[in-house]
Each structure stands twice: as C-alpha cells, then as structure tokens.
Coordinates of C-alpha atoms in Angstrom, one line a residue:
X10 CA 19.5 61.0 -43.0
X11 CA 16.4 60.6 -45.4
X12 CA 14.0 57.7 -44.6
X13 CA 10.7 57.2 -45.9
X14 CA 7.6 57.7 -43.7
X15 CA 6.5 54.1 -44.8
X16 CA 9.7 52.6 -43.6
X17 CA 10.0 55.0 -40.6
X18 CA 6.7 53.9 -39.4
X19 CA 7.6 50.3 -40.6
X20 CA 10.4 50.0 -38.3
X21 CA 8.6 51.7 -34.9
X22 CA 5.8 48.8 -35.3
X23 CA 8.4 46.4 -35.8
X24 CA 9.8 47.6 -32.4
X25 CA 7.0 47.3 -30.7
X26 CA 5.6 44.3 -32.0
X27 CA 8.8 42.4 -31.9
X28 CA 9.3 43.2 -28.2
X29 CA 5.5 41.9 -27.3
X30 CA 6.5 38.8 -29.0
X31 CA 9.7 38.3 -27.4
X32 CA 8.0 38.9 -24.1
X33 CA 5.7 36.1 -25.1
X34 CA 8.1 33.9 -26.4
X35 CA 10.1 33.7 -23.4
X36 CA 7.3 33.7 -21.1
X37 CA 6.6 30.1 -20.1
X38 CA 10.4 29.9 -19.1
X39 CA 10.9 33.1 -16.9
X40 CA 12.7 32.3 -13.8
X41 CA 12.6 28.6 -14.5
X42 CA 16.6 28.2 -15.3
X43 CA 18.3 30.7 -12.6
X44 CA 21.9 30.4 -12.9
X45 CA 21.9 28.1 -15.8
X46 CA 21.2 27.8 -19.4
X47 CA 18.0 26.1 -20.4
X48 CA 19.1 22.9 -22.0
X49 CA 18.8 22.2 -25.7
X50 CA 16.2 19.5 -25.4
X51 CA 13.7 21.9 -23.6
X52 CA 11.5 23.0 -26.6
X53 CA 10.6 26.6 -25.9
X54 CA 6.6 26.6 -26.6
X55 CA 5.4 28.6 -29.5
X56 CA 2.4 28.4 -31.5
X57 CA -0.6 30.4 -32.9
X58 CA -2.5 31.0 -29.9
X59 CA 0.2 31.5 -27.2
X60 CA 0.1 35.3 -27.1
X61 CA -3.6 35.5 -27.0
X62 CA -3.5 33.0 -23.9
X63 CA -0.9 34.9 -22.3
X64 CA -2.3 38.1 -23.0
X65 CA -5.9 36.7 -21.1
X66 CA -4.3 34.7 -18.6
X67 CA -1.2 36.5 -17.6
X68 CA -1.1 40.1 -18.1
X69 CA 1.2 40.8 -15.5
X70 CA 4.0 39.2 -18.1
X71 CA 3.8 42.1 -20.0
X72 CA 5.3 44.6 -17.3
X73 CA 8.0 45.0 -20.3
X74 CA 5.7 46.7 -22.4
X75 CA 2.9 48.2 -20.1
X76 CA 5.6 50.3 -18.3
X77 CA 6.6 51.8 -21.1
X78 CA 3.2 52.5 -22.4
X79 CA 2.4 54.6 -19.4
X80 CA 5.1 56.8 -20.1
X81 CA 4.1 57.2 -23.7
X82 CA 0.6 57.7 -22.6
X83 CA 1.9 60.4 -20.2
X84 CA 4.1 62.0 -22.9
X85 CA 0.8 62.1 -25.6
X86 CA -1.6 63.5 -22.9
X87 CA 0.9 66.5 -21.3
X88 CA 3.7 66.9 -23.7
X89 CA 7.4 65.9 -23.8
X90 CA 8.1 68.3 -21.3
X91 CA 6.1 66.5 -18.9
X92 CA 8.2 66.6 -15.2
X93 CA 10.1 63.3 -13.7
X94 CA 7.2 63.9 -10.8
X95 CA 4.1 63.4 -12.8
X96 CA 5.5 60.6 -14.7
X97 CA 6.3 58.8 -11.4
X98 CA 3.1 59.9 -10.0
X99 CA 1.2 58.1 -13.3
X100 CA 3.0 54.6 -12.8
X101 CA 3.0 54.8 -8.9
X102 CA -1.3 55.2 -9.1
X103 CA -1.3 53.0 -12.4
X104 CA -3.4 50.0 -11.7
X105 CA -1.1 47.2 -12.5
X106 CA 1.3 45.4 -10.5
X107 CA 5.5 46.1 -10.3
X108 CA 8.5 44.6 -9.0
X109 CA 11.7 45.2 -7.7
X110 CA 13.1 48.6 -8.5
X111 CA 9.5 49.6 -10.1
X112 CA 7.7 48.4 -6.9
X113 CA 10.3 50.0 -4.5
X114 CA 9.9 53.5 -6.5
X115 CA 6.1 53.4 -6.4
X116 CA 6.5 52.3 -2.6
X117 CA 8.6 55.7 -2.0
X118 CA 6.6 58.0 -4.2
X119 CA 3.6 57.3 -2.6
X120 CA 5.4 58.1 0.6
X121 CA 7.0 61.5 -0.7
X122 CA 10.0 60.4 -2.2
X123 CA 9.8 61.8 -5.8
X124 CA 12.4 61.2 -8.5
X125 CA 15.4 60.9 -8.7
X126 CA 15.4 60.2 -5.0
X127 CA 13.0 57.5 -5.7
X128 CA 15.3 55.4 -7.8
X129 CA 18.4 56.2 -6.0
X130 CA 20.4 53.2 -4.4
X131 CA 20.3 54.8 -1.0
X132 CA 16.4 54.6 -0.8
X133 CA 15.9 51.7 -3.3
X134 CA 18.0 48.6 -3.0
X135 CA 16.9 47.2 -6.5
X136 CA 18.5 50.2 -8.2
X137 CA 20.8 48.0 -10.1
X138 CA 17.9 45.8 -11.2
X139 CA 16.6 45.3 -14.7
X140 CA 13.3 47.5 -14.2
X141 CA 14.2 50.6 -16.5
X142 CA 16.2 48.7 -18.9
X143 CA 12.9 46.6 -19.8
X144 CA 10.7 49.6 -20.0
X145 CA 13.2 51.8 -21.9
X146 CA 12.4 50.9 -25.6
X147 CA 10.0 53.7 -25.9
X148 CA 12.9 56.1 -25.3
X149 CA 14.3 54.9 -28.4
X150 CA 11.6 54.4 -30.4
X151 CA 10.6 57.9 -30.1
X152 CA 14.4 59.1 -30.9
X153 CA 15.2 57.6 -34.4
X154 CA 18.5 58.4 -35.4
X155 CA 18.9 60.8 -32.3
X156 CA 20.8 58.7 -29.0
X157 CA 21.4 62.1 -27.4
X158 CA 17.7 62.8 -27.5
X159 CA 17.1 59.3 -25.9
X160 CA 19.6 59.6 -23.4
X161 CA 17.7 62.9 -22.4
X162 CA 14.5 60.9 -22.1
X163 CA 16.5 58.4 -20.0
X164 CA 17.8 60.7 -17.4
X165 CA 14.3 61.9 -16.7
X166 CA 12.2 58.5 -16.7
X167 CA 15.2 56.0 -15.4
X168 CA 15.9 57.9 -12.6
X169 CA 12.4 57.4 -11.0
X170 CA 13.0 53.9 -10.6
X171 CA 17.3 53.1 -10.7
X172 CA 20.4 54.4 -10.7
X173 CA 23.6 53.1 -11.5
X174 CA 24.0 50.3 -13.6
X175 CA 20.4 50.0 -13.3
X176 CA 19.9 53.4 -14.9
X177 CA 22.9 52.7 -17.4
X178 CA 20.9 49.2 -18.8
X179 CA 17.9 51.5 -20.1
X180 CA 20.0 54.2 -21.2
X181 CA 22.2 51.6 -23.2
X182 CA 18.7 49.7 -24.5
X183 CA 17.3 53.1 -25.5
X184 CA 20.4 54.1 -27.5
X185 CA 20.3 50.6 -29.3
X186 CA 16.8 51.3 -30.7
X187 CA 17.8 54.7 -32.0
X188 CA 21.0 53.6 -33.8
X189 CA 18.8 50.6 -35.2
X190 CA 17.0 53.0 -37.5
X191 CA 20.2 54.2 -38.9
X192 CA 22.4 51.2 -39.6
X193 CA 21.9 47.3 -39.9
X194 CA 25.2 46.0 -38.8
X195 CA 24.2 44.7 -35.1
X196 CA 28.0 44.9 -33.9
X197 CA 28.6 48.1 -34.7
X198 CA 25.4 49.3 -33.2
X199 CA 26.3 47.5 -29.9
X200 CA 29.8 49.1 -29.8
X201 CA 28.6 52.6 -31.1
X202 CA 25.8 52.3 -28.1
X203 CA 28.1 51.3 -25.4
X204 CA 30.0 54.9 -25.9
X205 CA 27.0 56.1 -24.0
X206 CA 27.9 54.5 -20.8
X207 CA 31.0 55.5 -19.0
X208 CA 34.2 53.1 -19.4
X209 CA 34.6 52.8 -16.0
X210 CA 31.2 51.6 -14.9
X211 CA 31.1 47.7 -14.3
X212 CA 27.9 48.0 -16.5
X213 CA 30.5 49.0 -19.7
X214 CA 33.0 46.7 -18.6
X215 CA 30.5 43.8 -18.7
X216 CA 29.1 44.3 -21.9
X217 CA 32.6 45.1 -23.3
X218 CA 33.4 41.7 -22.3
X219 CA 30.5 40.3 -24.2
X220 CA 31.7 42.2 -27.5
X221 CA 35.2 41.2 -26.9
X222 CA 34.2 37.2 -26.5
X223 CA 32.0 37.4 -29.5
X224 CA 35.0 39.0 -31.5
X225 CA 37.1 36.0 -30.7
X226 CA 34.6 33.2 -30.7
X227 CA 31.6 34.4 -32.8
X228 CA 29.8 31.0 -33.2
X229 CA 29.6 29.7 -29.4
X230 CA 27.3 31.5 -27.7
X231 CA 27.6 29.2 -24.5
X232 CA 31.2 29.7 -24.2
X233 CA 30.1 33.3 -23.9
X234 CA 27.2 32.6 -21.5
X235 CA 29.8 30.7 -19.2
X236 CA 32.3 33.7 -19.3
X237 CA 29.6 35.8 -18.0
X238 CA 28.4 33.2 -15.4
X239 CA 32.3 32.9 -14.0
X240 CA 32.7 36.8 -14.0
X241 CA 29.4 38.5 -13.6
X242 CA 26.9 36.3 -11.9
X243 CA 27.0 38.2 -8.5
X244 CA 24.4 40.6 -7.1
X245 CA 25.3 43.1 -4.4
X246 CA 21.6 43.9 -3.3
X247 CA 18.7 42.6 -4.5
X248 CA 16.8 41.0 -1.7
X249 CA 15.4 38.1 -3.8
X250 CA 18.8 37.1 -5.3
X251 CA 21.3 37.8 -2.9
X252 CA 22.0 34.6 -1.4
X253 CA 20.4 32.7 -4.3
X254 CA 20.7 31.9 -8.1
X255 CA 18.4 34.5 -8.7
X256 CA 19.8 37.6 -10.7
X257 CA 18.3 40.3 -12.4
X258 CA 21.0 42.6 -12.3
X259 CA 20.8 44.8 -15.4
X260 CA 24.3 44.6 -16.6
X261 CA 23.9 40.8 -16.5
X262 CA 20.5 40.5 -18.0
X263 CA 21.6 43.1 -20.8
X264 CA 24.6 40.9 -21.6
X265 CA 22.1 37.9 -22.3
X266 CA 20.4 40.3 -24.6
X267 CA 23.8 40.9 -26.4
X268 CA 24.4 37.2 -26.6
X269 CA 21.0 37.1 -28.4
X270 CA 21.5 39.8 -31.1
X271 CA 25.1 38.9 -31.9
X272 CA 25.2 35.2 -32.1
X273 CA 21.6 35.2 -33.5
X274 CA 23.3 37.5 -36.2
X275 CA 20.1 38.7 -37.7
X276 CA 18.0 35.4 -37.5
X277 CA 14.9 36.6 -35.6
X278 CA 14.1 33.2 -33.9
X279 CA 17.7 32.2 -33.1
X280 CA 18.0 35.8 -31.4
X281 CA 15.0 35.1 -29.2
X282 CA 16.1 31.6 -28.6
X283 CA 19.7 32.5 -27.2
X284 CA 18.6 35.4 -25.3
X285 CA 16.0 33.1 -23.5
X286 CA 18.0 30.1 -23.2
X287 CA 20.3 32.3 -20.9
X288 CA 17.8 31.7 -18.5
X289 CA 16.8 34.2 -15.5
X290 CA 14.4 36.7 -16.7
X291 CA 14.0 34.9 -19.6
X292 CA 11.0 36.7 -21.0
X293 CA 12.5 40.4 -20.6
X294 CA 15.7 39.7 -22.3
X295 CA 14.1 38.3 -25.8
X296 CA 12.1 41.0 -25.5
X297 CA 14.6 43.6 -25.7
X298 CA 16.9 41.7 -28.2
X299 CA 13.8 41.2 -30.5
X300 CA 12.4 44.5 -30.4
X301 CA 15.9 46.1 -31.3
X302 CA 16.1 43.4 -34.2
X303 CA 12.3 44.5 -35.0
X304 CA 13.5 47.9 -35.7
X305 CA 16.2 46.9 -38.0
X306 CA 14.1 44.7 -40.2
X307 CA 10.7 46.3 -39.8
X308 CA 7.7 44.9 -39.1
X309 CA 6.8 43.6 -42.6
X310 CA 10.1 41.4 -42.1
X311 CA 9.3 39.7 -39.1
X312 CA 8.5 36.1 -39.9
X313 CA 5.1 35.0 -40.4
X314 CA 5.4 32.5 -37.5
X315 CA 5.8 35.0 -35.2
X316 CA 3.9 37.8 -36.6
X317 CA 0.8 35.9 -37.0
X318 CA 0.1 35.5 -33.0
X319 CA 0.8 38.7 -32.5
X320 CA -1.9 40.1 -34.7
X321 CA -4.2 38.3 -32.6
X322 CA -3.7 40.7 -29.9
X323 CA -2.9 44.1 -31.3
X324 CA -6.3 45.5 -30.5
X325 CA -6.2 44.1 -27.0
X326 CA -5.1 46.7 -24.4
X327 CA -2.3 45.9 -22.0
X328 CA -2.7 45.8 -18.2
X329 CA -3.6 48.9 -16.4
X330 CA -3.1 51.6 -19.8
X331 CA -5.8 52.0 -22.3
X332 CA -3.7 51.3 -25.1
X333 CA -2.8 48.6 -27.4
X334 CA -0.2 47.5 -29.9
X335 CA -2.2 49.0 -32.6
X336 CA -2.7 52.1 -30.7
X337 CA 0.9 52.8 -29.7
X338 CA 2.0 52.2 -33.3
X339 CA 0.6 55.3 -34.5
X340 CA 1.1 57.4 -31.2
X341 CA 4.7 56.0 -31.3
X342 CA 5.2 57.2 -34.9
X343 CA 3.4 60.5 -34.4
X344 CA 5.9 61.1 -31.3
X345 CA 8.9 60.1 -33.4
X346 CA 8.0 62.7 -36.0
X347 CA 7.2 65.2 -33.7
X348 CA 10.7 64.5 -31.9
X349 CA 12.6 64.6 -35.3
X350 CA 11.0 68.2 -36.2
X351 CA 11.7 69.5 -32.3
X352 CA 15.5 68.5 -32.7
X353 CA 16.5 70.0 -36.3
X354 CA 15.2 67.6 -38.6
X355 CA 12.2 67.7 -41.1
X356 CA 8.9 66.1 -42.3
X357 CA 8.2 66.3 -45.8
X358 CA 5.4 64.8 -47.8
X359 CA 6.6 61.1 -47.9
X360 CA 9.9 61.5 -46.6
X361 CA 11.4 62.3 -43.3
X362 CA 14.9 64.1 -43.0
X363 CA 16.7 63.2 -39.4
X364 CA 19.4 65.3 -38.2
X365 CA 21.3 62.0 -36.8
X366 CA 22.9 62.9 -33.8
X367 CA 26.2 61.5 -32.2
X368 CA 26.5 59.2 -29.3
X369 CA 27.7 61.1 -26.2
X370 CA 28.8 59.6 -22.8
X371 CA 26.1 60.2 -20.2
X372 CA 27.7 61.2 -16.4
X373 CA 29.3 58.3 -14.4
X374 CA 27.3 56.8 -11.2
X375 CA 27.9 53.7 -9.6
X376 CA 26.0 52.0 -6.9
X377 CA 27.5 50.4 -3.8
X378 CA 30.9 51.6 -5.2
X379 CA 33.7 50.9 -2.7
X380 CA 31.6 48.3 -0.6
X381 CA 31.5 44.6 -0.7
X382 CA 28.9 42.0 1.2
X383 CA 30.7 40.8 4.2
X384 CA 28.4 38.2 5.6
X385 CA 24.8 37.1 6.8
X386 CA 23.0 37.6 9.9
X387 CA 20.7 34.5 10.3
X388 CA 16.8 35.5 10.2
X389 CA 14.3 34.9 12.8
X390 CA 10.4 35.3 13.0
X391 CA 9.6 39.0 14.8
X392 CA 6.6 39.4 17.2
X393 CA 7.8 42.3 19.1
X394 CA 11.3 43.5 17.7
X395 CA 14.4 42.4 16.3
X396 CA 17.9 43.6 17.8
X397 CA 21.5 42.9 16.1
X398 CA 24.9 44.0 16.6
X399 CA 27.6 44.1 13.3
X400 CA 30.8 45.4 12.0
X401 CA 30.5 47.2 8.8
X402 CA 29.1 50.2 6.9
X403 CA 25.4 48.9 5.9
X404 CA 22.8 46.3 6.1
X405 CA 19.7 44.9 4.5
X406 CA 17.1 43.4 6.7
X407 CA 15.4 41.0 4.1
X408 CA 11.9 39.5 5.1
X409 CA 8.1 39.7 4.5
X410 CA 4.7 39.9 6.2
X411 CA 1.9 37.5 5.7
X412 CA -1.6 37.0 6.8
X413 CA -4.5 34.6 6.0
X414 CA -6.9 37.7 7.0
X415 CA -8.0 39.0 3.4
X416 CA -9.1 42.3 4.9
X417 CA -5.7 42.8 6.8
X418 CA -3.8 41.5 3.4
X419 CA -5.3 44.4 1.6
X420 CA -5.5 47.3 4.7
X421 CA -3.0 46.4 7.1
X422 CA 0.2 48.6 7.3
X423 CA 3.2 47.2 9.5
X424 CA 4.6 50.0 11.4
X425 CA 8.3 49.5 12.2
X426 CA 10.5 51.6 14.1
X427 CA 13.9 52.0 13.1
X428 CA 16.9 53.1 15.1
X429 CA 20.7 52.9 14.6
X430 CA 23.0 53.4 17.3
X431 CA 20.2 54.3 19.6
X432 CA 19.9 57.4 17.1
X433 CA 16.6 59.3 16.9
X434 CA 14.3 56.4 15.3
X435 CA 12.5 56.7 12.1
X436 CA 9.1 54.9 11.3
X437 CA 9.3 52.2 8.3
X438 CA 6.0 51.7 6.8
X439 CA 5.2 48.1 5.3
X440 CA 2.1 47.5 3.9
X441 CA 0.6 43.9 3.5
X442 CA -1.0 44.9 0.1
X443 CA 1.1 43.4 -2.7
X444 CA 0.6 46.4 -4.9
X445 CA 1.8 48.7 -2.6
X446 CA 4.3 46.9 -0.2
X447 CA 8.4 46.7 -0.3
X448 CA 9.6 43.8 -2.4
X449 CA 11.6 41.5 0.1
X450 CA 12.8 43.9 2.5
X451 CA 12.2 45.3 5.7
X452 CA 14.8 47.9 6.5
X453 CA 18.1 49.2 5.2
X454 CA 20.9 51.5 5.7
X455 CA 24.0 52.1 3.8
X456 CA 27.0 54.2 4.1
X457 CA 27.4 54.2 7.8
X458 CA 30.7 54.9 9.3
X459 CA 32.8 51.9 9.0
X460 CA 32.9 50.2 12.3
X461 CA 30.8 48.3 15.0
X462 CA 26.8 49.3 14.8
X463 CA 23.7 48.2 16.7
X464 CA 20.4 48.0 15.0
X465 CA 17.1 47.9 16.7
X466 CA 13.8 47.2 14.7
X467 CA 10.6 47.7 16.9
X468 CA 7.0 46.6 15.6
X469 CA 5.0 49.3 17.1
X470 CA 1.9 47.8 15.8
X471 CA 1.7 44.0 16.3
X472 CA -1.2 42.0 15.3
X473 CA -1.3 38.5 16.0
X474 CA -3.0 37.4 12.6
X475 CA 0.1 38.7 11.0
X476 CA 3.4 37.2 10.9
X477 CA 6.6 39.2 10.2
X478 CA 9.3 36.7 8.8
X479 CA 13.0 38.0 8.6
X480 CA 15.0 35.6 6.3
X481 CA 18.3 37.1 7.2
X482 CA 20.2 40.4 7.4
X483 CA 23.0 41.1 4.8
X484 CA 25.9 43.1 6.0
X485 CA 28.2 45.3 4.1
X486 CA 31.7 46.7 4.5
X487 CA 34.3 49.0 2.6
X488 CA 36.7 47.6 0.2
X489 CA 40.0 47.6 1.7

C-alpha cells in the first residue's frame, strides 16, 4: 500500500489528537451515569477552553493518554526490543495515579511479580477491566496497516496489566487503529479487526452481538445499548463493580465504543456523543472511538469546533511524562516509519510503501472460565482478624484502609497474614498510600478445590489510628 508521508503523518496526528479530544469531551460525565444512558436533555459540556481547564485542573483524567505515552517514551529511549519487564518497571515507578488493573499491576511489579504474571487474573482481580484497552492506541498508531505487528506489541505490553478479555480489548483496539490507515469503511474495519480475537471468547461474542444488531437496526443506537445492558452488563471480579452498577469490563466498554463508531457513521461529533451517552467510563469510550475515527479522517479533517480547543494544549506535557501532543506527533511518526521499514516496507522521499499484513487470531485465553459468582458474605470492620467459612472454589475480600493521620496515610503498610484451610500462611501487604495500594480488595484466591473452606485473615501490625473496612466477600463456585 502506498501512502504519502504527508497523509501518513496527518493520520497519526489525527489519532493522537482525536483520542485526547474524546477523553476531554466525555471527561465531565465520567461515571456519572452507571448502568444507564446519559439522557438527551443533558447537554454534554464543550467550549473553546474546556481542554485547557481539564489539562490544568484534572490531569488524572488523561490516563487514557499518559499510559500510552510511557510506553512510547520507553520505545524511543530503549528501542522496540525493550522487554516487558522494563516496560512494566517504567509505568510502575512513574509519577502518576493508576486505577484498577493498572493499579494492581503496579502493586504486583513493586513486589517482584513481573509481566505477564502481573496482569494474570490469578494475581490481578481486575484483569478483565478496561485498562489496556484505553492505553493500546499507540500499538496501532505505530503499526499502520500492520495488524500482526500491533498484536505482537500488545502481547508484550497488554499482559503487564491484563489477561483474557481485558487483554483482548487492547488487542482489538490496536488492530482497529492499524486497519484505519488502510480503509475508510468503519463497518468493515470493525468486522476485520474482530478476526484477531478468538471466536469462543466472551469478548468476541459481545462485540459480534453489536455488529449483528447494527446490521439489522442501523439507525437505533439506544436499542443496541439496551441489548448490551440485558445480555452483557455483568462483572465477575472488579471489586468496585461486583455489587454495584459500576462496570468497566473491557468487552462492555469496547461495545460502547463500537456503538459510537457504527452509529456515528463517520460524523466526528456524533461518534463521540453516542459513545459518551452509553455511560460508565464515559471519557474512555469516546477517546477510543474518536481516536480510531481520527486516523480515518486525518488531523486536518477534525472539525474546528473540536480541534481549536486541542491546539491550546498541544504543547503541554501530560501528567507524569515528559511528552506533549506535539512531541508525540513527531515521535509517533518516527516510530511508524521505523516499524514500516522493519516489517518489509520502504520509505522513499515523499511516499511510504507499507507491506500490509493480514489479521491473524491471537491465542485463546479466558479469565474465570467455568466459574460463577455464588454469593456474598457480609462485611465488617477488621480490628485484629477476620475468619469465614464458605463453599466454592474462590473468594475475593473487598475492602479498604483509612486513616486521618497524614503520615500514616503516606507511609503505613498494613500487614495481613492469610491462610486457607490452615495451610501455611502468606503475607498480604496493603499500603495506605493511594499511589501504591491495592484498589479495593484485601485478599483473594481462585481455583481452590471445589468444596468447603475456611479463610483466616490476621492483621499483624494493628494501629489504633488505622481503620480496615471489609465491605464484603465475594464467593465463587464452579459452573455445573
């Protein structure tokens, strides 16, 4: 495939700019509507100064982008062969906040559990969450027309923080970006990208349901949302969403992105609006949808209404990284040219020739396969220990630690001793510092022998100024 250098750079800029615009567009609505659509009578805020204000007052909103950039920066400094362990260490030690699967991966890595184990569901209850999906844009942007290359990058990076459907979300998004350089037909791109995901996975089945529904009902995005709500709005493990309307499962939120892309039909504003009005993590979903459309359209074709506010922040660094949009426009283009040459393409004076790759299916992996939620044990305050009996094959103790003492909040690490069925205990460390703590879980074990078990959690270093609140324990069992 031949493409001019000017067009290639315009598309790469379009992807980065549009992702950031989409994140800003949905930023004021994030988690304001959980398990329900944002109603038409709510006007989604947008004006010329909104991106500048969000950049300067709410930098953590842009985790969609700064997580991409930490990996872009590592590739720039250490080359494309940089190891997953090095990439994991870079983001684990970076000076920005993380949540869910990213937060658990940081916790794991800082305790010597390195990729891919850091993202595996046995070590990371948030492995099916949205994390790699919202930070995988770079994999496709540096692999124009080369979905196999994008998948290789995702295999290395995505397993730092995710596995199963959470990993597939990032694989899928990376391939969507890669194919957006070669074709303008959004419906075709989505169906083609879905070939990268094993058909028997729940992720593939969920996205395929959206595509099938669109083909039969191409004008009613709200009906598509209702179909997803009835069939796919469930969560197996995220401690924040197990017993709440909150849901950042990768397949569901990826499906919201597909609603935006399919029903938006190439209109930049409508694509973002529909993805945002699906609710839940409603900054991430328009960011992904807009980023992919931004590659198709190119930077110069993004409507001025959205591009003008973006230009005000293009020189500003994102939180925790020494990189701005203007900088990644250049580095991203440089990386794409290098990847094209590395994969059999050529770079001429004004034209680039890309050796286009087919979409190939990545290996099958599924978290919590053959398991289901069996119930919940009521929570309690933990002052010294917590013991419970259950019947099943796994558990997740949900909870949090709090203190009014600022020094303890920064430095104190709760030490738990966890034992199951009186087997040798293991130490569970729970930092109170938000940057380094577990998300909202105290301990977990999966794939125990099906049957009756007793769990003991003993607080080894109790402090009267620290409160440990167990919010309940989820119990898992084998599907029969």
